Amino acid sequence: MNITTVQERGLALIRVYGDLNDFLLPGRRETWFERPCKGHETIKNLIETCGVPHPEIGALIVGGHPVTFDYPVQPGDMIEVFPITMASASPVALRPPLDEPRFVLDTHLGRLAAYLRMLGYDSLYWNDAHDAELARLAGEERRILLTRDRELLKRSIVVYGSFVREVIPARQIVEVMRRFDLTPTSTVFQRCMRCNSLTMAVEKADIEHLLEPRTRLYFDTFRRCIVCGKIYWQGSHYTRMATLLEHAIRLK
């Protein structure tokens, strides 16, 4: 690898690490590859043209020194790109830290949104949401965008986000819990599965007229959404979901 020759040809050399290789063409994975540069392109844009969405990047190293997303790439640069999971000790932060993880999810991740709500996490989801609205919410409300759409994740307004690799919801929740180091919150099973709002304990006598006969007969403890009014109790569905989340927590 002759750096002088690379520089004379107007190229930069790039090496991507960890699971960021998932976004590259097969011939570029786990190896150095060349990329044309003219000296006026930011490193953020250059790496995204290779396929890697910027929210997935945890650290950028050029010639052994950490840089930020606005670094202008020069011919001859040797660029190393690390995922967030391998960048905890980087001296240069690419984005400010989040006080608490809050999410917004694309239309392909409805079941994952429900699982996050069960764990107590504020998770916005609509099955008819447009990409522009999802990106706006992620940027303006400092939410983590979870998506199966790589191009959506590349939108400049998105600061925090992750491409969800798993396709089975029970595996998706394990993936997201590992990625963001999630544990059950103090509001576990206290968020509405329908609208994401918090629920509150309610007296059975106050809602008895709204219950099905068997529910009225066999259950005495209830919660009700403070916004949409949906009623919850610990029936068989609750038991199945609790078992699923306990399994996810063990795997995390």
PDB file of C-alpha atoms in Angstrom, residues 6-114:
ATOM      1  CA  VAL A   6      -2.735   6.828  -3.461  1.00  0.00           C
ATOM      2  CA  GLN A   7      -2.410  10.556  -2.786  1.00  0.00           C
ATOM      3  CA  GLU A   8      -1.254  11.296  -6.316  1.00  0.00           C
ATOM      4  CA  ARG A   9      -4.274   9.414  -7.687  1.00  0.00           C
ATOM      5  CA  GLY A  10      -6.652  11.553  -5.584  1.00  0.00           C
ATOM      6  CA  LEU A  11      -7.787   8.668  -3.390  1.00  0.00           C
ATOM      7  CA  ALA A  12      -8.417   8.010   0.291  1.00  0.00           C
ATOM      8  CA  LEU A  13      -8.029   4.605   1.909  1.00  0.00           C
ATOM      9  CA  ILE A  14     -10.866   3.343   4.131  1.00  0.00           C
ATOM     10  CA  ARG A  15     -11.152   0.465   6.585  1.00  0.00           C
ATOM     11  CA  VAL A  16     -14.452  -0.340   8.301  1.00  0.00           C
ATOM     12  CA  TYR A  17     -14.640  -2.424  11.489  1.00  0.00           C
ATOM     13  CA  GLY A  18     -17.138  -4.624  13.303  1.00  0.00           C
ATOM     14  CA  ASP A  19     -20.745  -4.882  12.238  1.00  0.00           C
ATOM     15  CA  LEU A  20     -20.447  -1.750  10.078  1.00  0.00           C
ATOM     16  CA  ASN A  21     -19.163  -4.171   7.454  1.00  0.00           C
ATOM     17  CA  ASP A  22     -22.799  -5.258   7.043  1.00  0.00           C
ATOM     18  CA  PHE A  23     -23.362  -2.065   5.037  1.00  0.00           C
ATOM     19  CA  LEU A  24     -20.490  -2.571   2.576  1.00  0.00           C
ATOM     20  CA  LEU A  25     -20.258  -4.422  -0.709  1.00  0.00           C
ATOM     21  CA  PRO A  26     -18.664  -7.862  -0.160  1.00  0.00           C
ATOM     22  CA  GLY A  27     -15.337  -6.889  -1.731  1.00  0.00           C
ATOM     23  CA  ARG A  28     -14.842  -4.030   0.737  1.00  0.00           C
ATOM     24  CA  ARG A  29     -15.519  -5.900   3.955  1.00  0.00           C
ATOM     25  CA  GLU A  30     -12.759  -6.470   6.534  1.00  0.00           C
ATOM     26  CA  THR A  31     -10.106  -4.856   4.306  1.00  0.00           C
ATOM     27  CA  TRP A  32      -8.757  -1.501   3.126  1.00  0.00           C
ATOM     28  CA  PHE A  33     -10.386  -0.094   0.002  1.00  0.00           C
ATOM     29  CA  GLU A  34      -9.926   3.022  -2.109  1.00  0.00           C
ATOM     30  CA  ARG A  35     -12.356   5.896  -2.502  1.00  0.00           C
ATOM     31  CA  PRO A  36     -11.944   8.986  -4.747  1.00  0.00           C
ATOM     32  CA  CYS A  37     -11.770  12.324  -2.918  1.00  0.00           C
ATOM     33  CA  LYS A  38     -11.185  15.881  -4.077  1.00  0.00           C
ATOM     34  CA  GLY A  39     -10.373  17.557  -0.788  1.00  0.00           C
ATOM     35  CA  HIS A  40     -13.727  19.243  -0.158  1.00  0.00           C
ATOM     36  CA  GLU A  41     -15.954  16.366   0.947  1.00  0.00           C
ATOM     37  CA  THR A  42     -16.662  15.755   4.624  1.00  0.00           C
ATOM     38  CA  ILE A  43     -15.776  12.389   6.069  1.00  0.00           C
ATOM     39  CA  LYS A  44     -19.433  11.920   7.059  1.00  0.00           C
ATOM     40  CA  ASN A  45     -20.579  12.225   3.456  1.00  0.00           C
ATOM     41  CA  LEU A  46     -17.746  10.095   2.078  1.00  0.00           C
ATOM     42  CA  ILE A  47     -18.428   7.204   4.447  1.00  0.00           C
ATOM     43  CA  GLU A  48     -22.181   7.358   3.798  1.00  0.00           C
ATOM     44  CA  THR A  49     -21.590   7.093   0.041  1.00  0.00           C
ATOM     45  CA  CYS A  50     -19.904   3.782   0.865  1.00  0.00           C
ATOM     46  CA  GLY A  51     -23.162   2.628   2.462  1.00  0.00           C
ATOM     47  CA  VAL A  52     -22.585   3.184   6.204  1.00  0.00           C
ATOM     48  CA  PRO A  53     -25.273   5.398   7.863  1.00  0.00           C
ATOM     49  CA  HIS A  54     -23.722   8.030  10.152  1.00  0.00           C
ATOM     50  CA  PRO A  55     -25.798   7.145  13.282  1.00  0.00           C
ATOM     51  CA  GLU A  56     -24.126   3.716  13.251  1.00  0.00           C
ATOM     52  CA  ILE A  57     -20.626   5.236  13.473  1.00  0.00           C
ATOM     53  CA  GLY A  58     -18.993   5.532  16.897  1.00  0.00           C
ATOM     54  CA  ALA A  59     -15.508   6.787  16.039  1.00  0.00           C
ATOM     55  CA  LEU A  60     -13.519   8.055  13.036  1.00  0.00           C
ATOM     56  CA  ILE A  61      -9.735   7.854  12.939  1.00  0.00           C
ATOM     57  CA  VAL A  62      -7.619   9.512  10.229  1.00  0.00           C
ATOM     58  CA  GLY A  63      -3.894   8.810  10.227  1.00  0.00           C
ATOM     59  CA  GLY A  64      -4.120   7.632  13.825  1.00  0.00           C
ATOM     60  CA  HIS A  65      -5.990  10.705  15.088  1.00  0.00           C
ATOM     61  CA  PRO A  66      -9.710  10.951  15.962  1.00  0.00           C
ATOM     62  CA  VAL A  67     -11.792  13.385  13.903  1.00  0.00           C
ATOM     63  CA  THR A  68     -15.404  14.575  13.811  1.00  0.00           C
ATOM     64  CA  PHE A  69     -17.993  14.216  11.059  1.00  0.00           C
ATOM     65  CA  ASP A  70     -17.084  17.572   9.480  1.00  0.00           C
ATOM     66  CA  TYR A  71     -13.451  16.653   8.820  1.00  0.00           C
ATOM     67  CA  PRO A  72     -12.603  17.413   5.132  1.00  0.00           C
ATOM     68  CA  VAL A  73     -11.097  14.285   3.586  1.00  0.00           C
ATOM     69  CA  GLN A  74      -7.806  14.798   1.741  1.00  0.00           C
ATOM     70  CA  PRO A  75      -6.156  12.579  -0.890  1.00  0.00           C
ATOM     71  CA  GLY A  76      -3.875  10.091   0.837  1.00  0.00           C
ATOM     72  CA  ASP A  77      -5.911   9.971   4.066  1.00  0.00           C
ATOM     73  CA  MET A  78      -6.117   6.613   5.802  1.00  0.00           C
ATOM     74  CA  ILE A  79      -9.574   6.445   7.402  1.00  0.00           C
ATOM     75  CA  GLU A  80     -10.706   3.923  10.011  1.00  0.00           C
ATOM     76  CA  VAL A  81     -14.413   3.686  10.827  1.00  0.00           C
ATOM     77  CA  PHE A  82     -15.579   2.072  14.072  1.00  0.00           C
ATOM     78  CA  PRO A  83     -19.090   1.125  15.248  1.00  0.00           C
ATOM     79  CA  ILE A  84     -20.523   2.524  18.465  1.00  0.00           C
ATOM     80  CA  THR A  85     -19.903  -0.790  20.233  1.00  0.00           C
ATOM     81  CA  MET A  86     -16.139  -0.417  19.627  1.00  0.00           C
ATOM     82  CA  ALA A  87     -15.813   3.304  20.345  1.00  0.00           C
ATOM     83  CA  SER A  88     -16.499   3.756  24.050  1.00  0.00           C
ATOM     84  CA  ALA A  89     -12.960   5.034  24.713  1.00  0.00           C
ATOM     85  CA  SER A  90     -12.766   7.467  21.768  1.00  0.00           C
ATOM     86  CA  PRO A  91     -11.504  10.904  22.942  1.00  0.00           C
ATOM     87  CA  VAL A  92     -13.652  12.678  20.333  1.00  0.00           C
ATOM     88  CA  ALA A  93     -17.429  12.351  20.600  1.00  0.00           C
ATOM     89  CA  LEU A  94     -19.345  12.373  17.326  1.00  0.00           C
ATOM     90  CA  ARG A  95     -22.608  13.339  19.026  1.00  0.00           C
ATOM     91  CA  PRO A  96     -23.711  14.573  22.475  1.00  0.00           C
ATOM     92  CA  PRO A  97     -24.736  11.888  24.995  1.00  0.00           C
ATOM     93  CA  LEU A  98     -28.404  11.119  25.555  1.00  0.00           C
ATOM     94  CA  ASP A  99     -29.875  11.658  29.006  1.00  0.00           C
ATOM     95  CA  GLU A 100     -32.358   8.822  28.507  1.00  0.00           C
ATOM     96  CA  PRO A 101     -33.160   6.526  25.599  1.00  0.00           C
ATOM     97  CA  ARG A 102     -36.401   7.418  23.842  1.00  0.00           C
ATOM     98  CA  PHE A 103     -37.319   5.887  20.512  1.00  0.00           C
ATOM     99  CA  VAL A 104     -39.179   6.401  17.267  1.00  0.00           C
ATOM    100  CA  LEU A 105     -39.671   3.366  15.018  1.00  0.00           C
ATOM    101  CA  ASP A 106     -40.468   2.958  11.345  1.00  0.00           C
ATOM    102  CA  THR A 107     -43.517   1.177   9.967  1.00  0.00           C
ATOM    103  CA  HIS A 108     -41.769  -2.209   9.796  1.00  0.00           C
ATOM    104  CA  LEU A 109     -41.172  -2.409  13.556  1.00  0.00           C
ATOM    105  CA  GLY A 110     -44.579  -2.350  15.221  1.00  0.00           C
ATOM    106  CA  ARG A 111     -44.041  -5.420  17.374  1.00  0.00           C
ATOM    107  CA  LEU A 112     -40.639  -4.149  18.486  1.00  0.00           C
ATOM    108  CA  ALA A 113     -42.283  -0.859  19.499  1.00  0.00           C
ATOM    109  CA  ALA A 114     -44.748  -2.822  21.646  1.00  0.00           C
TER     110      ALA A 114
END
